[in-house]
């Protein structure tokens, strides 16, 4: 086991339910500096994990464990932190409660401030659902978070993004083996359908038109689709995927009693230095939503990147140009 | 029955199989002019029919049965022309052969020239799969077709379009009730999943962001998704949908012995006056593919339209601005 578990105990959730015996799986890299000014928080993305986050930093890069204390924390539902597939009895499988981004951030906050002794966070950053968590960190803890860098993400899940997720969910749940979450064995056909339906959204039209899948080692589109289908069937629990999608679909920094759905007011409350970095060809986190956010977050910089890889531009190893700009933006935020 | 059936007999298909006792369901509007110069051909789109094509013409419009002889012809697989749900014995359901656009055009050609006595076609036009057929008409019969106007369509189905279709297919086929096409009753859950997965592609991101679904009479996104799911479950046969998707996915004007996959050569062979009219926000027939085609079709005009309705901009009644530009382009081609 290459990670640690933080026992959160029972957590009162935004939905009103309680998540019992909640666990956060996390890993730290580097050393907390005297004075504590080198803390970087990395939540995980949809199919991410602390280990997949490792592609975003390394020796000599803008984020480097030789200089930074990186805390990589697995999302609830990801299979390592509390998830339908691992939950305490009576909350397993289809009985897992609805988890908001706010609930993830509340638990992560307890880990960081209570357990790890963190007093300031230099930067929260991440791709996709991880980036969504960065916004939530900035809104929920404006005095703690000095900078955020969400890439291919948004502060509130857009209506179209919600609809796209309804589509991939429908593909999974069409498999009667899923049985409303009460399955003995995984709904393999549904998981494969989920992967195949997702693949059209993950990359841009020109990624497919120009055969960029060859850059990723696929000989053909059929190869790519089969691999996405097999990956989902082999590596994921259906209820875990659905739990994370529920978190994603409900994503909204303004949800809750403080902002009561007023997105602009929630964004205006952010004190963190902010760079928003969408991929212009992302089909479900299109740059328009970030451009709007940037108008409301004080001082926010809006820096879209062109990449045929679309949403997956940010996946480590896919697009060197995206990675270079990511590192430039990270360095700017850390060295301000 | 508000349409006629043309008995094509046995048809030798591009795939090598034979479609037995092939039938084309069609309807004509207006009168064939002396001299025959007023023939307009309208193939049907994916979920289209001759009656749904009626939204593209009418009294006082650019296309008007008072002046034009409009021949609206149902696509194989659409449920009225030969389809898995209606095919002759031993070709029904999952045994229905693969039908190419070329096969549709060959049968339509027999109806028009053999049965209806047509000598020239003033215009072939259509939305989406119907527009794809317009290109095929122009390539297969350059001496017969004077003009084409495909809107939200392409001459060869793009790789991303293929992938998007794999996704909605996967959603349908994840329902074990589908049973490889050999079902006793419709795979209702799969049909619903197909509709839900399709809805994210049919409109643009800003359609959902800006609540344009209200313009279509939906109170909420949930309403829209439920309606799309129910519509597919109620009105479609699963194998019919899959047969049409197979036609769509294989769409390529250059397929076959004459052009051997050389798209540019096939496009260069078009003699019809051509206007290509994509919607700039179409997620699966993006304008880039048409811009490329326009470089290779002699004299082709490339006229993208902006519409938040995305691919469904062309659905009659959705976007008055799109309709107005469509009529302008039709008039230009018919009056040249």
XYZ file of C-alpha atoms in Angstrom:
672
model
C 0.000 0.000 0.000
C 1.748 3.146 -1.182
C -0.590 5.584 0.569
C -1.900 6.526 3.992
C -5.416 6.494 5.356
C -6.803 9.362 7.416
C -9.732 8.300 9.564
C -12.294 11.096 9.474
C -14.891 9.364 11.657
C -18.504 10.149 10.895
C -19.030 13.078 8.522
C -22.156 15.179 8.345
C -22.803 15.601 4.627
C -24.267 18.519 2.719
C -27.167 16.279 1.645
C -28.141 15.775 5.293
C -26.962 12.177 5.578
C -23.945 10.995 7.517
C -21.001 9.181 5.956
C -19.924 6.746 8.655
C -16.281 5.848 9.387
C -15.109 8.018 6.521
C -11.608 7.394 5.239
C -9.370 9.560 3.086
C -6.591 7.861 1.157
C -3.725 10.252 0.562
C -0.032 10.452 -0.071
C 2.481 13.172 0.694
C 5.596 13.987 -1.290
C 8.425 16.190 0.009
C 8.709 17.834 3.392
C 6.629 20.500 5.085
C 8.900 23.552 5.229
C 9.618 25.381 8.436
C 7.046 28.184 8.261
C 4.789 25.911 6.197
C 4.821 27.990 3.042
C 5.389 25.140 0.593
C 2.113 23.200 0.800
C 0.522 22.193 -2.501
C -2.776 20.294 -2.457
C -3.737 17.987 -5.319
C -7.201 16.444 -5.212
C -7.846 13.642 -7.706
C -9.782 13.655 -10.975
C -12.636 11.363 -12.080
C -10.637 8.248 -12.890
C -7.660 9.585 -10.984
C -5.783 8.572 -7.870
C -2.828 9.914 -5.940
C -0.552 7.872 -8.186
C -2.043 9.247 -11.396
C -1.458 12.763 -9.987
C 2.259 11.963 -10.006
C 2.368 12.877 -13.669
C 1.823 16.525 -12.742
C 5.078 16.977 -10.808
C 8.635 15.733 -10.613
C 12.282 16.636 -10.243
C 13.128 19.888 -11.994
C 9.501 20.686 -12.769
C 7.462 23.621 -11.527
C 6.085 21.321 -8.848
C 8.954 19.391 -7.281
C 8.940 17.370 -4.066
C 12.473 18.648 -3.455
C 10.920 22.050 -2.778
C 7.209 21.473 -2.208
C 5.161 19.503 0.266
C 2.602 17.939 -2.042
C -0.496 16.379 -0.514
C -2.385 14.249 -3.012
C -5.832 13.234 -1.735
C -8.198 10.691 -3.272
C -11.783 11.715 -3.976
C -14.588 9.939 -2.137
C -15.917 7.279 -4.505
C -12.574 6.661 -6.181
C -12.164 3.257 -4.552
C -9.337 4.158 -2.128
C -11.079 6.797 -0.029
C -14.572 5.865 1.210
C -16.544 4.543 -1.747
C -19.564 2.363 -2.472
C -17.211 -0.567 -3.076
C -15.501 -0.166 0.313
C -18.019 1.582 2.556
C -18.995 0.570 6.068
C -21.905 -1.824 6.314
C -25.307 -0.424 5.452
C -23.678 2.247 3.270
C -22.134 -0.027 0.667
C -23.054 -0.249 -3.015
C -26.308 1.500 -3.885
C -26.728 2.696 -0.312
C -23.733 5.014 -0.432
C -24.877 8.571 0.352
C -24.612 11.520 -2.032
C -21.261 13.238 -1.579
C -20.732 16.881 -2.533
C -17.439 18.506 -3.438
C -17.980 20.490 -0.226
C -17.885 17.232 1.745
C -14.620 16.207 0.121
C -13.059 19.579 0.903
C -14.298 19.490 4.523
C -12.636 16.094 5.026
C -9.464 17.164 3.223
C -9.369 20.268 5.429
C -9.412 18.113 8.546
C -6.587 15.997 7.184
C -4.463 19.025 6.325
C -5.045 21.291 9.301
C -5.745 18.700 11.972
C -3.495 15.822 11.049
C -0.712 17.314 8.937
C -0.456 20.639 10.771
C -0.825 22.769 7.667
C -1.432 26.508 8.290
C -1.358 27.845 4.732
C -1.818 26.286 1.308
C 0.357 27.784 -1.386
C -1.619 26.232 -4.227
C -4.511 23.876 -4.931
C -4.527 22.581 -8.462
C -5.963 19.818 -10.545
C -7.469 18.504 -13.731
C -11.195 18.108 -14.302
C -12.980 16.998 -11.086
C -9.731 17.761 -9.261
C -9.847 21.308 -10.605
C -13.479 21.576 -9.510
C -12.258 20.811 -5.997
C -9.671 23.599 -6.282
C -12.469 26.158 -6.746
C -14.304 24.690 -3.772
C -11.155 24.946 -1.628
C -10.837 28.626 -2.526
C -14.479 29.391 -1.741
C -14.688 27.354 1.456
C -11.331 28.465 2.872
C -10.423 31.892 1.456
C -8.014 32.655 4.324
C -6.102 29.418 3.915
C -5.659 29.076 0.153
C -3.214 31.457 -1.519
C -3.638 30.295 -5.119
C -5.649 27.912 -7.286
C -5.068 26.521 -10.756
C -8.032 24.501 -12.054
C -7.462 23.133 -15.548
C -10.256 21.705 -17.730
C -12.663 22.241 -14.839
C -15.400 24.589 -13.651
C -16.778 26.147 -10.478
C -20.288 24.930 -11.171
C -21.003 21.948 -13.412
C -22.587 23.339 -16.543
C -25.968 22.115 -17.775
C -24.411 20.527 -20.870
C -21.762 18.798 -18.789
C -24.611 17.435 -16.629
C -26.339 16.133 -19.768
C -23.211 14.471 -21.143
C -22.847 12.664 -17.806
C -26.489 11.559 -17.935
C -25.631 9.934 -21.259
C -22.667 7.899 -20.057
C -24.607 6.958 -16.909
C -27.481 5.753 -19.079
C -25.072 3.549 -21.046
C -23.870 1.914 -17.831
C -27.301 1.519 -16.251
C -28.882 0.028 -19.398
C -27.147 -3.207 -18.371
C -29.780 -4.996 -16.307
C -26.922 -6.693 -14.451
C -26.423 -3.322 -12.763
C -29.729 -3.948 -10.978
C -30.050 -0.499 -9.414
C -26.640 -0.878 -7.848
C -27.383 -4.177 -6.150
C -25.191 -6.455 -8.252
C -23.338 -9.598 -7.297
C -20.823 -9.295 -10.111
C -19.932 -6.143 -11.997
C -22.233 -5.089 -14.877
C -19.427 -5.690 -17.357
C -21.392 -4.835 -20.509
C -22.576 -1.609 -18.926
C -19.049 -0.674 -17.874
C -17.824 -1.327 -21.402
C -20.657 0.766 -22.860
C -19.756 3.537 -20.422
C -16.166 3.531 -21.683
C -17.201 3.508 -25.337
C -19.737 6.296 -24.850
C -17.212 8.350 -22.907
C -14.493 8.154 -25.554
C -16.311 10.472 -27.953
C -16.341 13.213 -25.321
C -12.803 12.810 -24.037
C -10.993 14.081 -27.128
C -11.765 16.705 -29.755
C -13.191 16.152 -33.217
C -9.804 16.980 -34.743
C -8.049 14.479 -32.463
C -9.949 11.768 -34.305
C -9.865 13.512 -37.701
C -6.091 13.840 -37.602
C -5.360 10.412 -36.180
C -3.809 11.739 -32.979
C -4.820 8.481 -31.277
C -1.672 7.081 -32.878
C 0.310 9.426 -30.636
C -1.232 7.551 -27.697
C -0.175 4.170 -29.048
C -3.476 3.151 -30.644
C -3.287 1.766 -34.155
C -6.920 2.504 -34.901
C -10.073 3.995 -33.487
C -11.330 0.480 -32.841
C -8.241 -0.095 -30.675
C -8.909 3.041 -28.689
C -12.585 2.193 -28.150
C -11.823 -1.386 -27.140
C -9.173 -0.201 -24.708
C -11.505 2.348 -23.116
C -14.201 -0.315 -22.822
C -11.835 -2.909 -21.338
C -10.249 -0.397 -18.984
C -13.612 0.449 -17.486
C -14.679 -3.183 -17.247
C -11.406 -4.245 -15.641
C -10.582 -1.364 -13.309
C -13.795 0.177 -12.066
C -16.665 -0.598 -9.812
C -19.956 0.599 -11.324
C -21.291 2.148 -8.124
C -18.002 3.932 -7.494
C -18.193 5.544 -10.926
C -21.803 6.541 -10.331
C -21.020 7.998 -6.893
C -18.323 10.216 -8.378
C -20.598 11.266 -11.226
C -23.225 12.297 -8.676
C -20.604 14.483 -6.966
C -19.587 15.947 -10.329
C -23.129 16.600 -11.536
C -24.018 18.455 -8.339
C -20.773 20.469 -8.401
C -21.477 24.080 -7.429
C -19.308 26.359 -5.305
C -22.400 28.387 -4.456
C -24.470 25.477 -3.130
C -25.204 25.642 0.583
C -26.417 28.239 3.086
C -23.658 30.825 2.592
C -24.245 31.663 -1.074
C -27.619 30.016 -1.685
C -26.861 29.335 -5.340
C -25.511 32.791 -6.152
C -22.554 31.741 -8.300
C -21.270 35.265 -8.899
C -21.239 36.019 -5.187
C -19.389 32.783 -4.445
C -16.794 33.493 -7.124
C -16.379 37.070 -5.880
C -15.531 35.712 -2.429
C -12.390 33.980 -3.712
C -9.203 35.562 -2.373
C -6.756 33.080 -3.919
C -4.692 34.194 -6.892
C -6.365 32.320 -9.729
C -5.394 31.077 -13.151
C -8.130 29.312 -15.150
C -6.709 27.062 -17.817
C -9.256 25.350 -20.040
C -8.500 23.496 -23.235
C -10.295 25.390 -25.999
C -11.307 22.097 -27.666
C -12.676 20.505 -24.471
C -16.183 19.263 -25.308
C -17.579 19.260 -21.768
C -15.605 21.918 -19.927
C -15.608 24.452 -22.783
C -13.670 27.683 -22.215
C -16.767 29.891 -22.256
C -17.697 28.796 -18.743
C -14.230 29.704 -17.427
C -14.274 33.045 -19.243
C -17.450 33.876 -17.366
C -15.943 32.794 -14.048
C -12.868 34.915 -14.668
C -15.075 37.991 -14.845
C -16.230 37.344 -11.284
C -13.129 36.023 -9.487
C -11.064 39.031 -8.387
C -7.891 39.254 -10.450
C -8.388 35.877 -12.137
C -6.386 35.161 -15.258
C -8.092 33.270 -18.105
C -5.568 31.312 -20.153
C -7.115 28.851 -22.593
C -4.816 26.405 -24.342
C -5.267 24.978 -27.829
C -4.995 21.206 -28.024
C -6.507 18.572 -30.250
C -6.505 16.256 -27.252
C -9.507 18.176 -25.930
C -10.364 17.354 -22.337
C -7.559 14.792 -22.245
C -4.964 17.428 -23.145
C -4.230 17.528 -19.428
C -3.680 13.811 -18.997
C 0.040 13.508 -18.241
C 1.983 12.396 -21.280
C -0.644 13.353 -23.862
C 0.336 16.874 -24.910
C 3.763 18.324 -24.192
C 2.540 21.802 -25.144
C -0.205 21.682 -22.555
C 2.210 20.394 -19.917
C 4.675 23.194 -20.636
C 1.980 25.838 -20.203
C 0.728 24.130 -17.064
C 4.200 24.273 -15.536
C 4.560 27.941 -16.512
C 1.288 28.775 -14.798
C 2.178 26.747 -11.703
C 5.516 28.535 -11.425
C 3.862 31.929 -11.762
C 1.409 31.180 -8.959
C 4.034 29.693 -6.633
C 6.605 32.414 -7.168
C 4.285 35.438 -6.938
C -51.183 5.341 -45.497
C -50.081 8.759 -46.727
C -47.240 7.502 -48.901
C -46.513 5.203 -51.849
C -44.336 2.117 -52.068
C -41.959 1.533 -54.966
C -41.097 -2.123 -55.385
C -37.399 -2.324 -56.253
C -37.210 -6.109 -56.375
C -33.905 -7.645 -55.346
C -31.038 -5.177 -54.967
C -27.385 -6.039 -55.241
C -25.734 -4.180 -52.358
C -22.325 -2.579 -52.127
C -21.452 -5.025 -49.323
C -21.960 -7.963 -51.712
C -25.222 -9.196 -50.207
C -28.636 -8.906 -51.827
C -31.553 -7.021 -50.293
C -34.568 -9.057 -51.320
C -37.933 -7.562 -52.275
C -36.671 -4.089 -51.516
C -39.277 -1.400 -50.994
C -38.950 2.370 -51.027
C -41.581 4.404 -49.213
C -41.922 7.830 -50.771
C -44.291 10.695 -51.264
C -44.488 13.310 -53.976
C -45.700 16.863 -53.614
C -46.595 19.118 -56.543
C -46.565 18.263 -60.230
C -43.755 17.314 -62.580
C -43.432 20.280 -64.907
C -43.496 19.903 -68.663
C -39.791 19.763 -69.454
C -39.159 18.275 -66.018
C -37.061 21.084 -64.656
C -38.717 21.371 -61.266
C -37.694 18.118 -59.563
C -36.415 18.409 -55.997
C -35.302 15.262 -54.170
C -35.435 15.044 -50.400
C -34.006 11.928 -48.803
C -34.762 11.475 -45.090
C -32.578 12.041 -42.026
C -31.764 9.618 -39.192
C -35.048 9.802 -37.296
C -36.758 11.344 -40.261
C -39.511 10.342 -42.647
C -41.225 11.883 -45.632
C -43.647 13.582 -43.258
C -40.911 15.093 -41.115
C -39.374 16.480 -44.327
C -42.558 18.505 -44.772
C -41.145 21.097 -42.386
C -38.594 22.085 -45.029
C -41.094 23.375 -47.592
C -44.505 24.948 -47.912
C -46.622 27.601 -49.587
C -44.658 30.772 -50.224
C -41.353 29.243 -49.156
C -38.266 28.713 -51.302
C -39.466 25.150 -51.836
C -43.129 25.159 -52.666
C -45.235 22.318 -54.109
C -47.064 24.946 -56.125
C -43.902 25.298 -58.202
C -41.757 22.257 -57.444
C -42.168 18.525 -57.823
C -40.801 17.344 -54.501
C -39.965 13.663 -54.096
C -39.401 12.739 -50.463
C -37.914 9.256 -50.084
C -37.510 7.257 -46.888
C -34.113 5.842 -46.026
C -33.704 2.064 -45.822
C -33.914 1.166 -42.140
C -36.310 3.959 -41.268
C -39.213 1.586 -40.767
C -41.240 2.550 -43.882
C -38.783 1.582 -46.597
C -37.193 -1.883 -46.216
C -35.922 -2.184 -42.657
C -35.004 -4.869 -40.140
C -38.463 -4.479 -38.596
C -40.242 -5.053 -41.917
C -37.829 -7.071 -44.077
C -38.642 -10.164 -46.052
C -38.196 -13.432 -44.219
C -34.629 -14.464 -43.493
C -33.518 -10.814 -43.641
C -35.483 -9.507 -40.694
C -34.102 -8.176 -37.409
C -30.423 -8.925 -36.885
C -30.188 -10.590 -40.309
C -30.774 -7.371 -42.222
C -27.825 -6.755 -44.543
C -25.504 -3.752 -44.357
C -26.881 -0.928 -46.495
C -24.643 1.818 -47.880
C -25.725 5.301 -48.865
C -24.818 4.163 -52.404
C -27.493 1.469 -52.170
C -30.104 3.983 -51.098
C -29.219 6.286 -53.985
C -29.266 3.424 -56.492
C -32.788 2.484 -55.438
C -33.937 6.109 -55.347
C -32.500 6.525 -58.848
C -34.631 3.666 -60.121
C -37.720 5.184 -58.552
C -37.055 8.613 -60.051
C -35.875 7.742 -63.538
C -37.708 4.468 -64.026
C -40.991 4.974 -62.254
C -41.483 8.743 -62.055
C -39.953 9.575 -65.444
C -37.540 12.150 -64.089
C -34.812 13.330 -66.491
C -33.118 16.030 -64.437
C -32.986 16.841 -60.748
C -32.912 20.538 -59.954
C -31.839 20.029 -56.368
C -31.121 17.326 -53.802
C -31.099 18.629 -50.262
C -31.377 17.440 -46.724
C -30.401 17.561 -43.104
C -27.842 15.243 -41.535
C -28.062 11.717 -43.023
C -30.328 13.208 -45.701
C -27.614 15.690 -46.569
C -25.091 12.852 -46.709
C -27.308 11.306 -49.373
C -27.277 14.579 -51.329
C -23.486 14.310 -51.714
C -23.843 10.696 -52.820
C -26.449 11.693 -55.408
C -24.053 14.284 -56.829
C -21.139 11.844 -56.991
C -23.106 8.891 -58.361
C -25.124 10.855 -60.923
C -23.182 13.988 -61.918
C -25.104 14.371 -65.184
C -28.501 14.187 -63.511
C -28.122 16.399 -60.457
C -27.935 20.141 -61.037
C -27.507 21.285 -57.437
C -27.102 19.958 -53.898
C -27.574 21.567 -50.525
C -26.473 19.323 -47.654
C -26.926 20.947 -44.244
C -25.324 19.607 -41.049
C -23.951 16.684 -43.061
C -20.743 15.438 -44.652
C -19.503 13.558 -47.703
C -17.615 11.037 -45.616
C -18.518 10.291 -42.016
C -15.715 11.731 -39.926
C -13.802 9.573 -37.452
C -15.199 11.497 -34.481
C -18.729 11.193 -35.817
C -18.104 7.430 -36.070
C -16.954 7.382 -32.437
C -19.951 9.349 -31.181
C -22.194 6.801 -32.904
C -20.283 3.926 -31.313
C -21.149 5.501 -27.973
C -24.887 5.747 -28.516
C -24.887 2.244 -30.021
C -23.093 0.950 -26.925
C -25.773 2.491 -24.721
C -28.482 0.653 -26.653
C -26.676 -2.665 -26.844
C -25.754 -2.712 -23.139
C -29.363 -3.800 -22.564
C -29.141 -7.607 -22.570
C -32.744 -7.617 -23.777
C -31.306 -6.517 -27.135
C -29.791 -10.003 -27.398
C -27.679 -9.324 -30.483
C -30.743 -8.159 -32.343
C -32.781 -11.272 -31.666
C -35.341 -9.817 -29.270
C -38.957 -10.753 -28.720
C -39.886 -7.385 -27.263
C -37.986 -4.134 -27.746
C -34.971 -3.498 -25.486
C -36.756 -0.591 -23.853
C -34.035 0.307 -21.362
C -31.458 0.315 -24.136
C -33.631 2.509 -26.339
C -34.073 4.948 -23.467
C -30.339 4.969 -22.795
C -29.738 5.617 -26.492
C -32.028 8.665 -26.349
C -30.416 10.010 -23.189
C -26.895 9.517 -24.518
C -27.831 11.131 -27.825
C -29.273 14.288 -26.267
C -25.877 15.622 -25.206
C -24.688 15.533 -28.816
C -27.794 16.917 -30.476
C -27.525 20.478 -29.161
C -24.627 22.773 -28.338
C -23.132 23.507 -24.940
C -24.643 26.998 -25.006
C -28.088 25.591 -25.844
C -28.050 23.987 -22.421
C -26.151 26.839 -20.702
C -28.673 29.418 -21.875
C -31.778 27.353 -21.278
C -32.789 27.244 -24.938
C -34.623 23.966 -24.242
C -37.400 26.208 -22.930
C -37.819 27.453 -26.522
C -38.658 23.849 -27.429
C -41.287 23.584 -24.713
C -39.220 21.774 -22.090
C -39.418 23.137 -18.571
C -36.141 21.566 -17.517
C -33.249 19.474 -18.706
C -34.801 16.496 -16.945
C -37.913 17.009 -19.087
C -35.860 17.062 -22.262
C -33.916 13.938 -21.334
C -37.040 12.035 -20.307
C -38.749 13.020 -23.549
C -35.804 11.901 -25.673
C -35.680 8.616 -23.778
C -39.424 8.016 -24.071
C -39.507 9.023 -27.731
C -36.896 6.421 -28.592
C -38.561 3.737 -26.493
C -41.984 4.430 -27.973
C -41.264 5.144 -31.613
C -38.255 3.132 -32.681
C -37.249 -0.399 -33.350
C -33.744 -1.083 -32.026
C -32.538 -2.956 -35.111
C -33.888 -0.242 -37.404
C -31.854 2.378 -35.528
C -28.764 0.173 -35.685
C -29.207 -0.468 -39.409
C -29.313 3.255 -40.121
C -26.320 3.895 -37.891
C -24.377 1.280 -39.861
C -25.238 3.157 -43.066
C -24.199 6.435 -41.457
C -20.946 5.139 -40.005
C -19.869 3.709 -43.365
C -20.845 6.890 -45.217
C -18.216 7.742 -47.829
C -18.796 9.136 -51.312
C -15.449 7.680 -52.361
C -16.193 4.093 -51.302
C -16.458 1.648 -54.169
C -14.501 0.759 -57.295
C -14.657 4.160 -59.007
C -12.805 6.279 -56.436
C -11.329 3.564 -54.198
C -11.440 5.741 -51.105
C -9.946 8.834 -52.711
C -12.216 11.434 -51.141
C -10.692 14.405 -52.934
C -11.123 12.738 -56.303
C -14.742 11.876 -55.550
C -15.483 15.436 -54.448
C -13.751 16.841 -57.527
C -16.078 14.779 -59.714
C -19.152 16.664 -58.500
C -20.737 18.812 -61.226
C -23.739 19.999 -59.210
C -23.778 23.567 -57.951
C -23.115 23.101 -54.248
C -23.782 25.020 -51.077
C -22.513 23.438 -47.856
C -24.351 24.710 -44.832
C -23.109 23.418 -41.490
C -24.089 24.751 -38.093
C -20.896 26.084 -36.530
C -21.916 24.668 -33.116
C -22.747 21.182 -34.443
C -20.854 18.728 -32.237
C -20.705 15.829 -34.710
C -20.825 17.444 -38.137
C -18.475 20.316 -37.286
C -17.895 22.937 -40.001
C -14.209 22.062 -40.434
C -15.104 18.939 -42.387
C -17.308 20.923 -44.780
C -14.664 23.615 -45.185
C -12.290 20.919 -46.377
C -14.883 19.496 -48.769
C -15.557 22.939 -50.201
C -11.908 23.159 -51.247
C -12.374 20.095 -53.435
C -15.894 20.447 -54.869
C -15.684 22.721 -57.930
C -17.296 26.069 -57.154
C -18.761 24.937 -53.832
C -19.888 27.632 -51.437
C -19.217 27.138 -47.728
C -21.817 28.925 -45.616
C -21.740 28.021 -41.935
C -24.551 29.255 -39.728
C -24.332 30.187 -36.062
C -26.955 28.538 -33.881
C -27.033 27.452 -30.265
C -29.292 24.596 -31.355
C -26.191 22.883 -32.752
C -26.985 19.896 -34.945
C -30.701 20.368 -34.266
C -30.631 23.924 -35.650
C -31.981 22.378 -38.840
C -34.925 20.589 -37.234
C -37.959 22.459 -38.574
C -39.340 24.853 -36.002
C -36.218 25.059 -33.844
C -34.369 28.079 -35.205
C -36.040 30.665 -37.417
C -32.665 32.168 -38.311
C -31.404 28.863 -39.635
C -34.610 28.311 -41.596
C -34.358 31.760 -43.183
C -30.790 31.090 -44.345
C -31.785 27.660 -45.582
C -34.536 29.149 -47.714
C -32.170 31.810 -49.075
C -29.689 29.132 -50.104
C -32.397 26.948 -51.643
C -33.690 29.887 -53.666
C -30.198 30.728 -54.888
C -29.617 27.184 -56.125
C -33.036 26.830 -57.754
C -32.951 30.213 -59.472
C -29.382 30.086 -60.759
